[in-house]
């Protein structure tokens, strides 16, 4: 809303996807690095952990994990990159259906897993 109020319509259409991507990136990166999950993941009863140790993701591992799916949002205004980003999202999501661990590409890239944890909406807490 701020971008739309400050910029003319055409410029807002170009600036909005990178602005949204930046907000999403910061939200996800900080929460994964510090808590291992976002508010939505907490509600769903899942957490992101390191595949090798089951421990916290940490700052450096959560950085590329988050960037892999937020950068495609940022490049949407660029015609060919927007198309490629859309295709990437499909491939990224489809990767979850290959293998027993159900890892998307961004999880495979940095060696993380999404696991069930207590405290979700269905846990009775």
Short mmCIF file of N, CA, C and O in Angstrom, two decimals:
data_model
loop_
_atom_site.label_atom_id
_atom_site.label_comp_id
_atom_site.label_asym_id
_atom_site.label_seq_id
_atom_site.Cartn_x
_atom_site.Cartn_y
_atom_site.Cartn_z
N UNK A 1 0.83 -1.18 0.00
CA UNK A 1 0.00 0.00 0.00
C UNK A 1 0.87 1.25 0.00
O UNK A 1 0.53 2.22 -0.65
N UNK A 2 1.98 1.20 0.73
CA UNK A 2 2.87 2.35 0.78
C UNK A 2 3.47 2.62 -0.59
O UNK A 2 3.50 3.75 -1.06
N UNK A 3 3.93 1.55 -1.25
CA UNK A 3 4.53 1.71 -2.58
C UNK A 3 3.50 2.29 -3.55
O UNK A 3 3.80 3.20 -4.32
N UNK A 4 2.27 1.78 -3.50
CA UNK A 4 1.21 2.28 -4.37
C UNK A 4 0.86 3.73 -4.10
O UNK A 4 0.48 4.48 -5.01
N UNK A 5 0.95 4.16 -2.87
CA UNK A 5 0.63 5.54 -2.51
C UNK A 5 1.73 6.51 -2.88
O UNK A 5 1.47 7.67 -3.18
N UNK A 6 2.96 6.04 -2.89
CA UNK A 6 4.11 6.91 -3.13
C UNK A 6 4.45 7.03 -4.61
O UNK A 6 4.80 8.10 -5.09
N UNK A 7 4.32 5.92 -5.34
CA UNK A 7 4.74 5.89 -6.75
C UNK A 7 3.55 5.89 -7.70
O UNK A 7 2.48 5.40 -7.35
N UNK A 8 3.75 6.40 -8.91
CA UNK A 8 2.71 6.27 -9.94
C UNK A 8 2.46 4.78 -10.23
O UNK A 8 3.30 3.93 -9.94
N UNK A 9 1.31 4.48 -10.84
CA UNK A 9 0.86 3.10 -11.03
C UNK A 9 1.90 2.21 -11.73
O UNK A 9 2.20 1.11 -11.26
N UNK A 10 2.46 2.66 -12.83
CA UNK A 10 3.42 1.82 -13.58
C UNK A 10 4.69 1.56 -12.76
O UNK A 10 5.18 0.43 -12.73
N UNK A 11 5.20 2.56 -12.11
CA UNK A 11 6.39 2.37 -11.29
C UNK A 11 6.09 1.47 -10.08
O UNK A 11 6.94 0.69 -9.66
N UNK A 12 4.89 1.58 -9.54
CA UNK A 12 4.50 0.73 -8.41
C UNK A 12 4.44 -0.73 -8.84
O UNK A 12 4.85 -1.62 -8.09
N UNK A 13 3.95 -0.99 -10.05
CA UNK A 13 3.90 -2.36 -10.56
C UNK A 13 5.29 -2.98 -10.67
O UNK A 13 5.47 -4.17 -10.49
N UNK A 14 6.26 -2.15 -10.96
CA UNK A 14 7.65 -2.63 -11.08
C UNK A 14 8.30 -2.75 -9.71
O UNK A 14 9.05 -3.70 -9.44
N UNK A 15 8.03 -1.82 -8.82
CA UNK A 15 8.69 -1.80 -7.50
C UNK A 15 8.06 -2.76 -6.50
O UNK A 15 8.74 -3.21 -5.57
N UNK A 16 6.80 -3.08 -6.67
CA UNK A 16 6.09 -3.88 -5.66
C UNK A 16 6.64 -5.30 -5.49
O UNK A 16 6.89 -5.71 -4.35
N UNK A 17 6.86 -6.08 -6.55
CA UNK A 17 7.39 -7.43 -6.33
C UNK A 17 8.73 -7.47 -5.59
O UNK A 17 8.88 -8.25 -4.64
N UNK A 18 9.72 -6.62 -5.95
CA UNK A 18 10.96 -6.64 -5.16
C UNK A 18 10.75 -6.21 -3.71
O UNK A 18 11.39 -6.75 -2.80
N UNK A 19 9.83 -5.27 -3.47
CA UNK A 19 9.55 -4.84 -2.10
C UNK A 19 8.93 -5.97 -1.28
O UNK A 19 9.31 -6.21 -0.13
N UNK A 20 7.97 -6.66 -1.88
CA UNK A 20 7.35 -7.80 -1.21
C UNK A 20 8.39 -8.90 -0.96
O UNK A 20 8.44 -9.48 0.12
N UNK A 21 9.23 -9.16 -1.96
CA UNK A 21 10.26 -10.19 -1.82
C UNK A 21 11.23 -9.84 -0.69
O UNK A 21 11.63 -10.71 0.09
N UNK A 22 11.60 -8.58 -0.58
CA UNK A 22 12.52 -8.16 0.48
C UNK A 22 11.89 -8.36 1.86
O UNK A 22 12.55 -8.86 2.79
N UNK A 23 10.62 -8.00 2.01
CA UNK A 23 9.93 -8.20 3.29
C UNK A 23 9.81 -9.68 3.63
O UNK A 23 10.08 -10.09 4.76
N UNK A 24 9.42 -10.48 2.64
CA UNK A 24 9.31 -11.91 2.85
C UNK A 24 10.67 -12.52 3.19
O UNK A 24 10.78 -13.35 4.09
N UNK A 25 11.70 -12.07 2.50
CA UNK A 25 13.05 -12.57 2.76
C UNK A 25 13.46 -12.31 4.20
O UNK A 25 13.91 -13.21 4.91
N UNK A 26 13.32 -11.07 4.65
CA UNK A 26 13.71 -10.73 6.02
C UNK A 26 12.90 -11.49 7.07
O UNK A 26 13.44 -12.00 8.05
N UNK A 27 11.60 -11.56 6.84
CA UNK A 27 10.70 -12.29 7.75
C UNK A 27 11.13 -13.75 7.89
O UNK A 27 11.33 -14.26 8.99
N UNK A 28 11.29 -14.42 6.77
CA UNK A 28 11.63 -15.85 6.76
C UNK A 28 13.06 -16.09 7.26
O UNK A 28 13.30 -16.97 8.07
N UNK A 29 14.01 -15.30 6.76
CA UNK A 29 15.42 -15.51 7.10
C UNK A 29 15.67 -15.39 8.60
O UNK A 29 16.28 -16.26 9.22
N UNK A 30 15.18 -14.31 9.18
CA UNK A 30 15.41 -14.07 10.61
C UNK A 30 14.74 -15.15 11.46
O UNK A 30 15.36 -15.71 12.37
N UNK A 31 13.50 -15.49 11.15
CA UNK A 31 12.80 -16.47 11.97
C UNK A 31 13.39 -17.87 11.83
O UNK A 31 13.49 -18.60 12.82
N UNK A 32 13.78 -18.26 10.61
CA UNK A 32 14.41 -19.57 10.46
C UNK A 32 15.75 -19.63 11.17
O UNK A 32 16.08 -20.63 11.80
N UNK A 33 16.52 -18.57 11.06
CA UNK A 33 17.84 -18.56 11.69
C UNK A 33 17.75 -18.60 13.21
O UNK A 33 18.51 -19.29 13.88
N UNK A 34 16.78 -17.88 13.77
CA UNK A 34 16.68 -17.76 15.23
C UNK A 34 15.83 -18.88 15.83
O UNK A 34 16.21 -19.50 16.82
N UNK A 35 14.67 -19.15 15.24
CA UNK A 35 13.71 -20.08 15.83
C UNK A 35 13.57 -21.41 15.09
O UNK A 35 12.99 -22.35 15.62
N UNK A 36 14.01 -21.45 13.84
CA UNK A 36 13.84 -22.65 13.04
C UNK A 36 12.47 -22.76 12.39
O UNK A 36 12.18 -23.73 11.70
N UNK A 37 11.63 -21.77 12.61
CA UNK A 37 10.30 -21.77 11.99
C UNK A 37 9.67 -20.39 12.05
O UNK A 37 9.98 -19.59 12.92
N UNK A 38 8.79 -20.17 11.10
CA UNK A 38 8.02 -18.93 11.06
C UNK A 38 6.75 -19.12 11.88
O UNK A 38 6.47 -20.22 12.37
N UNK A 39 5.96 -18.09 12.00
CA UNK A 39 4.68 -18.22 12.71
C UNK A 39 3.78 -19.25 12.04
O UNK A 39 3.12 -20.04 12.70
N UNK A 40 3.76 -19.24 10.70
CA UNK A 40 2.95 -20.22 9.97
C UNK A 40 3.42 -21.65 10.19
O UNK A 40 2.62 -22.57 10.34
N UNK A 41 4.73 -21.85 10.20
CA UNK A 41 5.28 -23.19 10.46
C UNK A 41 4.96 -23.63 11.89
O UNK A 41 4.68 -24.78 12.15
N UNK A 42 5.03 -22.69 12.82
CA UNK A 42 4.69 -23.01 14.22
C UNK A 42 3.22 -23.44 14.29
O UNK A 42 2.89 -24.42 14.94
N UNK A 43 2.34 -22.70 13.63
CA UNK A 43 0.92 -23.03 13.62
C UNK A 43 0.68 -24.41 12.99
O UNK A 43 -0.16 -25.17 13.46
N UNK A 44 1.45 -24.73 11.94
CA UNK A 44 1.31 -26.02 11.26
C UNK A 44 2.00 -27.16 12.01
O UNK A 44 1.83 -28.33 11.65
N UNK A 45 2.78 -26.82 13.03
CA UNK A 45 3.45 -27.85 13.81
C UNK A 45 4.68 -28.43 13.14
O UNK A 45 5.00 -29.60 13.34
N UNK A 46 5.37 -27.60 12.34
CA UNK A 46 6.59 -28.07 11.67
C UNK A 46 7.74 -27.12 11.97
O UNK A 46 7.53 -25.98 12.39
N UNK A 47 8.94 -27.63 11.76
CA UNK A 47 10.15 -26.84 11.97
C UNK A 47 11.18 -27.24 10.93
O UNK A 47 11.24 -28.39 10.50
N UNK A 48 12.05 -26.30 10.56
CA UNK A 48 13.13 -26.56 9.62
C UNK A 48 14.38 -26.86 10.44
O UNK A 48 14.73 -26.10 11.34
N UNK A 49 15.02 -27.98 10.11
CA UNK A 49 16.24 -28.39 10.82
C UNK A 49 17.31 -28.79 9.81
O UNK A 49 17.02 -29.05 8.64
N UNK A 50 18.54 -28.85 10.28
CA UNK A 50 19.64 -29.32 9.44
C UNK A 50 19.48 -30.81 9.21
O UNK A 50 19.19 -31.57 10.13
N UNK A 51 19.71 -31.22 7.97
CA UNK A 51 19.57 -32.62 7.63
C UNK A 51 20.66 -33.46 8.28
O UNK A 51 20.42 -34.58 8.70
N UNK A 52 21.86 -32.92 8.41
CA UNK A 52 22.99 -33.70 8.93
C UNK A 52 22.95 -33.90 10.44
O UNK A 52 23.43 -34.90 10.95
N UNK A 53 22.35 -32.97 11.18
CA UNK A 53 22.39 -33.08 12.64
C UNK A 53 21.03 -32.97 13.31
O UNK A 53 20.91 -33.26 14.50
N UNK A 54 20.02 -32.50 12.59
CA UNK A 54 18.72 -32.25 13.21
C UNK A 54 18.71 -31.00 14.06
O UNK A 54 17.73 -30.70 14.72
N UNK A 55 19.81 -30.25 14.02
CA UNK A 55 19.94 -29.05 14.83
C UNK A 55 19.41 -27.81 14.14
O UNK A 55 18.81 -27.88 13.06
N UNK A 56 19.65 -26.66 14.75
CA UNK A 56 19.17 -25.39 14.20
C UNK A 56 19.75 -25.10 12.82
O UNK A 56 20.88 -25.49 12.51
N UNK A 57 18.98 -24.40 12.02
CA UNK A 57 19.39 -24.07 10.66
C UNK A 57 20.53 -23.05 10.68
O UNK A 57 21.49 -23.19 9.95
N UNK A 58 20.42 -22.02 11.49
CA UNK A 58 21.45 -21.00 11.58
C UNK A 58 21.35 -19.96 10.48
O UNK A 58 20.63 -20.11 9.50
N UNK A 59 22.10 -18.87 10.66
CA UNK A 59 22.05 -17.72 9.75
C UNK A 59 22.52 -18.06 8.35
O UNK A 59 21.89 -17.68 7.37
N UNK A 60 23.66 -18.73 8.21
CA UNK A 60 24.24 -18.94 6.88
C UNK A 60 23.51 -19.98 6.08
O UNK A 60 23.44 -19.89 4.87
N UNK A 61 22.94 -20.98 6.70
CA UNK A 61 22.18 -21.99 5.96
C UNK A 61 20.79 -21.48 5.59
O UNK A 61 20.25 -21.82 4.55
N UNK A 62 20.21 -20.65 6.44
CA UNK A 62 18.88 -20.13 6.14
C UNK A 62 18.92 -19.02 5.07
O UNK A 62 17.92 -18.78 4.40
N UNK A 63 20.06 -18.38 4.89
CA UNK A 63 20.18 -17.30 3.89
C UNK A 63 19.92 -17.81 2.47
O UNK A 63 18.99 -17.32 1.81
N UNK A 64 20.67 -18.78 1.94
CA UNK A 64 20.37 -19.24 0.58
C UNK A 64 19.04 -19.99 0.49
O UNK A 64 18.37 -19.94 -0.53
N UNK A 65 18.64 -20.66 1.58
CA UNK A 65 17.36 -21.37 1.55
C UNK A 65 16.22 -20.39 1.30
O UNK A 65 15.33 -20.65 0.51
N UNK A 66 16.26 -19.28 1.98
CA UNK A 66 15.23 -18.26 1.82
C UNK A 66 15.36 -17.55 0.48
O UNK A 66 14.36 -17.28 -0.19
N UNK A 67 16.58 -17.26 0.06
CA UNK A 67 16.80 -16.55 -1.22
C UNK A 67 16.30 -17.33 -2.42
O UNK A 67 15.79 -16.75 -3.37
N UNK A 68 16.41 -18.65 -2.37
CA UNK A 68 16.02 -19.48 -3.52
C UNK A 68 14.56 -19.27 -3.89
O UNK A 68 14.21 -19.32 -5.06
N UNK A 69 13.71 -19.05 -2.93
CA UNK A 69 12.31 -18.85 -3.32
C UNK A 69 11.81 -17.42 -3.18
O UNK A 69 10.69 -17.12 -3.57
N UNK A 70 12.62 -16.49 -2.67
CA UNK A 70 12.19 -15.09 -2.67
C UNK A 70 12.72 -14.30 -3.86
O UNK A 70 12.07 -13.37 -4.32
N UNK A 71 13.89 -14.67 -4.36
CA UNK A 71 14.43 -13.98 -5.55
C UNK A 71 13.49 -14.10 -6.75
O UNK A 71 13.27 -13.11 -7.46
N UNK A 72 12.88 -15.27 -7.01
CA UNK A 72 11.92 -15.32 -8.13
C UNK A 72 10.77 -14.33 -8.01
O UNK A 72 10.25 -13.86 -9.02
N UNK A 73 10.37 -13.99 -6.80
CA UNK A 73 9.33 -12.97 -6.62
C UNK A 73 9.86 -11.61 -7.05
O UNK A 73 9.18 -10.85 -7.74
N UNK A 74 11.08 -11.31 -6.67
CA UNK A 74 11.68 -10.00 -6.96
C UNK A 74 11.86 -9.76 -8.45
O UNK A 74 11.78 -8.63 -8.90
N UNK A 75 12.09 -10.82 -9.23
CA UNK A 75 12.37 -10.63 -10.67
C UNK A 75 11.11 -10.70 -11.53
O UNK A 75 11.20 -10.61 -12.76
N UNK A 76 9.94 -10.81 -10.94
CA UNK A 76 8.69 -10.89 -11.71
C UNK A 76 8.51 -9.75 -12.73
O UNK A 76 8.01 -10.00 -13.81
N UNK A 77 8.88 -8.51 -12.42
CA UNK A 77 8.67 -7.45 -13.41
C UNK A 77 9.52 -7.57 -14.67
O UNK A 77 9.21 -6.96 -15.69
N UNK A 78 10.59 -8.32 -14.64
CA UNK A 78 11.46 -8.48 -15.82
C UNK A 78 10.86 -9.59 -16.68
O UNK A 78 10.80 -10.74 -16.22
N UNK A 79 10.39 -9.29 -17.90
CA UNK A 79 9.60 -10.25 -18.68
C UNK A 79 10.17 -11.68 -18.75
O UNK A 79 9.50 -12.61 -18.33
N UNK A 80 11.35 -11.88 -19.24
CA UNK A 80 11.86 -13.25 -19.40
C UNK A 80 12.19 -13.86 -18.04
O UNK A 80 11.95 -15.05 -17.80
N UNK A 81 12.69 -13.05 -17.12
CA UNK A 81 13.00 -13.58 -15.79
C UNK A 81 11.73 -13.95 -15.03
O UNK A 81 11.72 -14.92 -14.27
N UNK A 82 10.67 -13.20 -15.25
CA UNK A 82 9.40 -13.53 -14.61
C UNK A 82 8.87 -14.88 -15.06
O UNK A 82 8.38 -15.67 -14.25
N UNK A 83 8.99 -15.17 -16.36
CA UNK A 83 8.56 -16.47 -16.89
C UNK A 83 9.44 -17.58 -16.32
O UNK A 83 8.94 -18.62 -15.87
N UNK A 84 10.74 -17.37 -16.35
CA UNK A 84 11.67 -18.38 -15.81
C UNK A 84 11.44 -18.61 -14.32
O UNK A 84 11.52 -19.74 -13.84
N UNK A 85 11.16 -17.53 -13.60
CA UNK A 85 10.89 -17.66 -12.16
C UNK A 85 9.64 -18.49 -11.91
O UNK A 85 9.61 -19.33 -11.00
N UNK A 86 8.61 -18.28 -12.71
CA UNK A 86 7.39 -19.07 -12.59
C UNK A 86 7.64 -20.55 -12.84
O UNK A 86 7.16 -21.41 -12.11
N UNK A 87 8.43 -20.83 -13.87
CA UNK A 87 8.79 -22.22 -14.15
C UNK A 87 9.61 -22.82 -13.02
O UNK A 87 9.43 -23.98 -12.64
N UNK A 88 10.53 -22.03 -12.48
CA UNK A 88 11.34 -22.51 -11.37
C UNK A 88 10.47 -22.88 -10.18
O UNK A 88 10.69 -23.89 -9.52
N UNK A 89 9.47 -22.07 -9.87
CA UNK A 89 8.59 -22.36 -8.74
C UNK A 89 7.88 -23.69 -8.92
O UNK A 89 7.72 -24.45 -7.97
N UNK A 90 7.47 -23.98 -10.14
CA UNK A 90 6.81 -25.27 -10.41
C UNK A 90 7.78 -26.42 -10.18
O UNK A 90 7.45 -27.41 -9.52
N UNK A 91 9.00 -26.29 -10.70
CA UNK A 91 10.02 -27.33 -10.52
C UNK A 91 10.37 -27.48 -9.04
O UNK A 91 10.52 -28.59 -8.53
N UNK A 92 10.52 -26.36 -8.34
CA UNK A 92 10.84 -26.37 -6.92
C UNK A 92 9.78 -27.15 -6.13
O UNK A 92 10.10 -28.01 -5.31
N UNK A 93 8.52 -26.86 -6.40
CA UNK A 93 7.44 -27.54 -5.69
C UNK A 93 7.33 -29.01 -6.11
O UNK A 93 7.10 -29.88 -5.28
N UNK A 94 7.53 -29.29 -7.39
CA UNK A 94 7.44 -30.67 -7.88
C UNK A 94 8.52 -31.55 -7.26
O UNK A 94 8.32 -32.76 -7.09
N UNK A 95 9.66 -30.98 -6.91
CA UNK A 95 10.75 -31.76 -6.32
C UNK A 95 10.33 -32.41 -5.00
O UNK A 95 10.89 -33.44 -4.61
N UNK A 96 9.32 -31.85 -4.34
CA UNK A 96 8.86 -32.43 -3.07
C UNK A 96 8.24 -33.81 -3.27
O UNK A 96 8.14 -34.58 -2.33
N UNK A 97 7.82 -34.12 -4.47
CA UNK A 97 7.17 -35.40 -4.73
C UNK A 97 8.15 -36.47 -5.18
O UNK A 97 7.76 -37.58 -5.49
N UNK A 98 9.44 -36.15 -5.19
CA UNK A 98 10.48 -37.10 -5.56
C UNK A 98 11.30 -37.42 -4.32
O UNK A 98 11.82 -36.53 -3.67
N UNK A 99 11.35 -38.67 -3.96
CA UNK A 99 12.13 -39.08 -2.80
C UNK A 99 11.31 -39.18 -1.53
O UNK A 99 10.21 -38.64 -1.44
N UNK A 100 11.88 -39.88 -0.57
CA UNK A 100 11.18 -40.12 0.70
C UNK A 100 11.16 -38.89 1.61
O UNK A 100 10.27 -38.73 2.42
N UNK A 101 12.15 -38.03 1.49
CA UNK A 101 12.26 -36.88 2.41
C UNK A 101 11.35 -35.71 2.03
O UNK A 101 11.22 -34.77 2.80
N UNK A 102 10.81 -35.74 0.83
CA UNK A 102 9.91 -34.68 0.34
C UNK A 102 10.54 -33.30 0.45
O UNK A 102 9.93 -32.36 0.97
N UNK A 103 11.77 -33.16 -0.04
CA UNK A 103 12.48 -31.89 0.01
C UNK A 103 12.29 -31.12 -1.29
O UNK A 103 12.48 -31.66 -2.37
N UNK A 104 11.97 -29.84 -1.17
CA UNK A 104 11.96 -28.95 -2.33
C UNK A 104 13.42 -28.63 -2.68
O UNK A 104 14.34 -28.95 -1.92
N UNK A 105 13.62 -28.00 -3.82
CA UNK A 105 14.99 -27.69 -4.25
C UNK A 105 15.73 -26.81 -3.24
O UNK A 105 16.91 -27.00 -2.99
N UNK A 106 15.02 -25.83 -2.66
CA UNK A 106 15.70 -24.94 -1.71
C UNK A 106 16.14 -25.69 -0.46
O UNK A 106 17.10 -25.30 0.19
N UNK A 107 15.49 -26.77 -0.11
CA UNK A 107 15.91 -27.58 1.03
C UNK A 107 17.09 -28.47 0.67
O UNK A 107 18.02 -28.65 1.45
N UNK A 108 17.05 -29.03 -0.52
CA UNK A 108 18.16 -29.88 -0.98
C UNK A 108 19.44 -29.07 -1.14
O UNK A 108 20.52 -29.56 -0.85
N UNK A 109 19.31 -27.85 -1.61
CA UNK A 109 20.46 -26.98 -1.83
C UNK A 109 21.28 -26.78 -0.57
O UNK A 109 22.51 -26.81 -0.62
N UNK A 110 20.63 -26.60 0.55
CA UNK A 110 21.35 -26.27 1.79
C UNK A 110 21.31 -27.38 2.83
O UNK A 110 21.83 -27.21 3.93
N UNK A 111 20.68 -28.51 2.51
CA UNK A 111 20.67 -29.63 3.44
C UNK A 111 19.77 -29.44 4.64
O UNK A 111 20.18 -29.66 5.78
N UNK A 112 18.52 -29.02 4.40
CA UNK A 112 17.57 -28.87 5.49
C UNK A 112 16.37 -29.79 5.27
O UNK A 112 16.12 -30.25 4.16
N UNK A 113 15.65 -30.04 6.34
CA UNK A 113 14.42 -30.83 6.31
C UNK A 113 13.34 -30.09 7.08
O UNK A 113 13.63 -29.36 8.02
N UNK A 114 12.10 -30.32 6.70
CA UNK A 114 10.96 -29.84 7.47
C UNK A 114 10.43 -31.04 8.25
O UNK A 114 10.10 -32.06 7.66
N UNK A 115 10.39 -30.90 9.57
CA UNK A 115 9.97 -32.01 10.43
C UNK A 115 8.80 -31.58 11.31
O UNK A 115 8.61 -30.41 11.59
N UNK A 116 8.03 -32.58 11.76
CA UNK A 116 6.91 -32.32 12.69
C UNK A 116 7.47 -31.98 14.07
O UNK A 116 8.41 -32.59 14.53
N UNK A 117 6.85 -31.01 14.71
CA UNK A 117 7.22 -30.62 16.06
C UNK A 117 5.94 -30.37 16.86
O UNK A 117 4.91 -29.99 16.31
N UNK A 118 6.02 -30.51 18.15
CA UNK A 118 4.88 -30.22 19.03
C UNK A 118 4.61 -28.72 19.02
O UNK A 118 5.51 -27.92 18.76
N UNK A 119 3.41 -28.35 19.30
CA UNK A 119 3.07 -26.94 19.41
C UNK A 119 2.30 -26.41 18.22
O UNK A 119 2.01 -25.24 18.14
N UNK A 120 1.94 -27.27 17.28
CA UNK A 120 1.16 -26.84 16.13
C UNK A 120 -0.31 -26.75 16.46
O UNK A 120 -0.75 -27.04 17.57
N UNK A 121 -1.12 -26.36 15.48
CA UNK A 121 -2.55 -26.18 15.69
C UNK A 121 -3.24 -27.48 16.07
O UNK A 121 -4.17 -27.48 16.85
N UNK A 122 -2.75 -28.60 15.55
CA UNK A 122 -3.38 -29.88 15.84
C UNK A 122 -2.82 -30.58 17.06
O UNK A 122 -3.20 -31.70 17.37
N UNK A 123 -1.94 -29.95 17.81
CA UNK A 123 -1.30 -30.64 18.94
C UNK A 123 -2.07 -30.49 20.25
O UNK A 123 -1.68 -31.06 21.24
N UNK A 124 -3.13 -29.70 20.24
CA UNK A 124 -3.92 -29.55 21.45
C UNK A 124 -3.38 -28.50 22.42
O UNK A 124 -3.84 -28.42 23.54
N UNK A 125 -2.41 -27.73 22.02
CA UNK A 125 -1.87 -26.70 22.89
C UNK A 125 -2.44 -25.35 22.57
O UNK A 125 -2.77 -25.01 21.52
#
